[in-house]
mmCIF file of C-alpha atoms in Angstrom:
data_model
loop_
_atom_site.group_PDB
_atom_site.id
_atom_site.type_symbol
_atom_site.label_atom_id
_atom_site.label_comp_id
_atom_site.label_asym_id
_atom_site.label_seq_id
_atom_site.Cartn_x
_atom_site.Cartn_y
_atom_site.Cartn_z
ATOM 1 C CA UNK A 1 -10.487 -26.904 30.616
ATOM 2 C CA UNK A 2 -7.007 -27.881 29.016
ATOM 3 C CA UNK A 3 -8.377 -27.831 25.576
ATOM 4 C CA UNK A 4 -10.146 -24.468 25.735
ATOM 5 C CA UNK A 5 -6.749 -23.327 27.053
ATOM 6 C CA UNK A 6 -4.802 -24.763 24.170
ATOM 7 C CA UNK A 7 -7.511 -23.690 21.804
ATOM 8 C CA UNK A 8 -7.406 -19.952 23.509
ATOM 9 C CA UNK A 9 -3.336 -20.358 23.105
ATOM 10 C CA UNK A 10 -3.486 -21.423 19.684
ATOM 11 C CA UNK A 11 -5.831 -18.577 18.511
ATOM 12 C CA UNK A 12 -3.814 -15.859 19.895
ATOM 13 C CA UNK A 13 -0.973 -17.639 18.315
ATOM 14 C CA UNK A 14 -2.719 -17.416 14.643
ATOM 15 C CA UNK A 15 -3.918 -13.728 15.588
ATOM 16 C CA UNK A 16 -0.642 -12.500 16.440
ATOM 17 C CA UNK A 17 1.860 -14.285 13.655
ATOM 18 C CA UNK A 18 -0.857 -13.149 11.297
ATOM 19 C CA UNK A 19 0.735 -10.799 8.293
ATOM 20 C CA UNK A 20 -0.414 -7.166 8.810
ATOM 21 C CA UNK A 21 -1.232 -5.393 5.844
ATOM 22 C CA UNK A 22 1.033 -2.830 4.559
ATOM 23 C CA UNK A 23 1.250 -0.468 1.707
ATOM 24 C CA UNK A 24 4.164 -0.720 -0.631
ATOM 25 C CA UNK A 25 3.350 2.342 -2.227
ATOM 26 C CA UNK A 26 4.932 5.087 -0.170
ATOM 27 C CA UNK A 27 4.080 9.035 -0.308
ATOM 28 C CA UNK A 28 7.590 9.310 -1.772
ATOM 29 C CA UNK A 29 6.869 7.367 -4.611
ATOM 30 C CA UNK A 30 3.037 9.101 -5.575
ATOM 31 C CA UNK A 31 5.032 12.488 -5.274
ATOM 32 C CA UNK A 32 7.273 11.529 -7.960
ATOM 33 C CA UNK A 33 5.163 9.380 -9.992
ATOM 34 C CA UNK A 34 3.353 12.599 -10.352
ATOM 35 C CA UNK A 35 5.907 15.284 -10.289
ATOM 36 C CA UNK A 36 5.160 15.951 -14.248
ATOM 37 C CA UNK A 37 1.363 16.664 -13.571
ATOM 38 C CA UNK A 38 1.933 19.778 -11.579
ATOM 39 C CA UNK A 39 2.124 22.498 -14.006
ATOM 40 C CA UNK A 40 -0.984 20.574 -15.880
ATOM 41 C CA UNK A 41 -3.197 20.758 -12.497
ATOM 42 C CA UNK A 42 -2.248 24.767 -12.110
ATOM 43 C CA UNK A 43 -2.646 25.631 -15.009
ATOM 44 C CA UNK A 44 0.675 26.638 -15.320
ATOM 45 C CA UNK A 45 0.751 24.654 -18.781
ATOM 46 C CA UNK A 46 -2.648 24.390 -20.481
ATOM 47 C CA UNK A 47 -3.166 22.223 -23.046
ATOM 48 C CA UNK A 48 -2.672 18.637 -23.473
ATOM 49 C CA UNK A 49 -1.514 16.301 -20.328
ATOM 50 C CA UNK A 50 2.172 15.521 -20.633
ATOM 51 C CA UNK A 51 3.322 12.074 -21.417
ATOM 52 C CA UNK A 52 5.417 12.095 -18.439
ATOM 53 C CA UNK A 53 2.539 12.876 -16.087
ATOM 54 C CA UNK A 54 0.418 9.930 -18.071
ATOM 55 C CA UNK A 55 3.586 7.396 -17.433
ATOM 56 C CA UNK A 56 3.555 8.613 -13.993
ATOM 57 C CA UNK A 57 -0.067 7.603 -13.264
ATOM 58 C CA UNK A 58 0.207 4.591 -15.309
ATOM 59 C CA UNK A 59 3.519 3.070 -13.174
ATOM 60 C CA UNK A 60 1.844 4.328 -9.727
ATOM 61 C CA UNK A 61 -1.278 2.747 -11.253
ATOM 62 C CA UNK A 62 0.377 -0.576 -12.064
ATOM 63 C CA UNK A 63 2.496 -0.470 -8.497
ATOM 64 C CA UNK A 64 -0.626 -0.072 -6.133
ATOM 65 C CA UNK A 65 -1.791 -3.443 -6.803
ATOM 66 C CA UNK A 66 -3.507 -4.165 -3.196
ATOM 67 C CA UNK A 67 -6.271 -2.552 -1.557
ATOM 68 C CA UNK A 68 -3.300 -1.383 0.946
ATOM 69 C CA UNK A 69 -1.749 0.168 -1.880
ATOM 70 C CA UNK A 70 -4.190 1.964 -3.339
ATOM 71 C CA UNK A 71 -5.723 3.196 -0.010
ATOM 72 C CA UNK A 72 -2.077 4.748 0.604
ATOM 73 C CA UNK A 73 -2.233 6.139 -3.069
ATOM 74 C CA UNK A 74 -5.255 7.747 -1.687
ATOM 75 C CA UNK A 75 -4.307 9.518 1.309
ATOM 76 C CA UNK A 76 -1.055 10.664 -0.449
ATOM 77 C CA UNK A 77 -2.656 12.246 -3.215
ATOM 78 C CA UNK A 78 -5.446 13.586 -0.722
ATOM 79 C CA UNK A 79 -2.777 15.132 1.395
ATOM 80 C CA UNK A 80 -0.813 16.422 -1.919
ATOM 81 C CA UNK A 81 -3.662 18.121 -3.007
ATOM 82 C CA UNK A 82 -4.059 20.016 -0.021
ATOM 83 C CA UNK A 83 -0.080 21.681 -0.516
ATOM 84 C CA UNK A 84 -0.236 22.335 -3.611
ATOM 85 C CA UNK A 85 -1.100 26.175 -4.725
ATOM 86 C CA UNK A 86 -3.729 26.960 -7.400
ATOM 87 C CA UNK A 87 -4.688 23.178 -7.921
ATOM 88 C CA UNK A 88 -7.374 22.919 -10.739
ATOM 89 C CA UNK A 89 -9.780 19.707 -8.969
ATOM 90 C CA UNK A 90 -11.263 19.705 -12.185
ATOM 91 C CA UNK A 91 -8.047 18.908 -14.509
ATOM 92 C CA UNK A 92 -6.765 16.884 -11.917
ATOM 93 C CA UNK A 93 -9.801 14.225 -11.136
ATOM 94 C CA UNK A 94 -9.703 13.981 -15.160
ATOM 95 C CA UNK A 95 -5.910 12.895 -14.959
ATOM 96 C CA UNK A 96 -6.604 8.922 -15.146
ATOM 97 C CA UNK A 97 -9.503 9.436 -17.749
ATOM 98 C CA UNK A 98 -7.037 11.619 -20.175
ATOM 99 C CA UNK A 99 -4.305 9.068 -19.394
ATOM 100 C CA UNK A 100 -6.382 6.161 -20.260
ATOM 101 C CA UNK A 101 -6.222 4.592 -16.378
ATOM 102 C CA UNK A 102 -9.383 3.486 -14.292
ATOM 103 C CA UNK A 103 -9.015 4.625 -10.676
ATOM 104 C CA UNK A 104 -11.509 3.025 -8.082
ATOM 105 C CA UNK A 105 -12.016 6.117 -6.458
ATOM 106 C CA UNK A 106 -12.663 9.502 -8.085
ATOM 107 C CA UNK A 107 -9.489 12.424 -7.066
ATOM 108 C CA UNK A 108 -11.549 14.428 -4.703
ATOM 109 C CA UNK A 109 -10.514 15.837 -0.841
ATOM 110 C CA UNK A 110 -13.963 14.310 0.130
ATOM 111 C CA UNK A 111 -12.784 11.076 -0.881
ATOM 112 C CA UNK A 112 -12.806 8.692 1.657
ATOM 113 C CA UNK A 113 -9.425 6.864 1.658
ATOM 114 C CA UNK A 114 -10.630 3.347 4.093
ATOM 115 C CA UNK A 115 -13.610 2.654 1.019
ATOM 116 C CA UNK A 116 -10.859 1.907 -1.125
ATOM 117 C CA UNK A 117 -10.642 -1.828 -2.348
#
């Protein structure tokens, strides 16, 4: 009986020192990473992507580097999309293609952010 005790004990020890995952990436940071895409995605702007929008999805790219990351990358840009008038979905799923950066997830408001790895 004093084992399973100290086995019980020593499990709910590991369980609750255990690390919880956490993004690093905050909304904050996807909003400005991507500031310079806005008028591209309205159509505002036309024509070719901006460099600054490409450097912004290539440092927000190289920053979400765990699956907590990128899940919050997801759920920002989901709820993003959803404030911002006259978004083209089109021009802006196509933003990591034109900028030369492989998502895991395609930019869509059916997306769903927990599949992310």
């Amino acid at each position: 009986m004093a084992l399973k005790l100290a086995c019980a004990v020593l499990l709910m020890c590991m369980v609750m020192g255990a690390p919880i995952a956490q993004a690093a990436v905050t909304c904050g940071q996807v909003t400005s990473s991507l500031q310079a895409c806005i008028p591209y995605v309205t159509g505002s702007r036309g024509g070719a992507v901006p460099p600054a929008c490409c450097s912004g999805i290539k440092s927000l790219n190289s920053a979400a580097t765990t699956t907590p990351d990128r899940q919050s990358v997801c759920n920002c840009l989901k709820t993003a999309a959803g404030s911002i008038k006259n978004l083209n979905l089109n021009l802006a799923s196509g933003l990591p293609r034109q900028c030369g950066v492989n998502i895991p997830y395609q930019i869509s408001p059916s997306v769903d952010c927990s599949r992310v790895r």
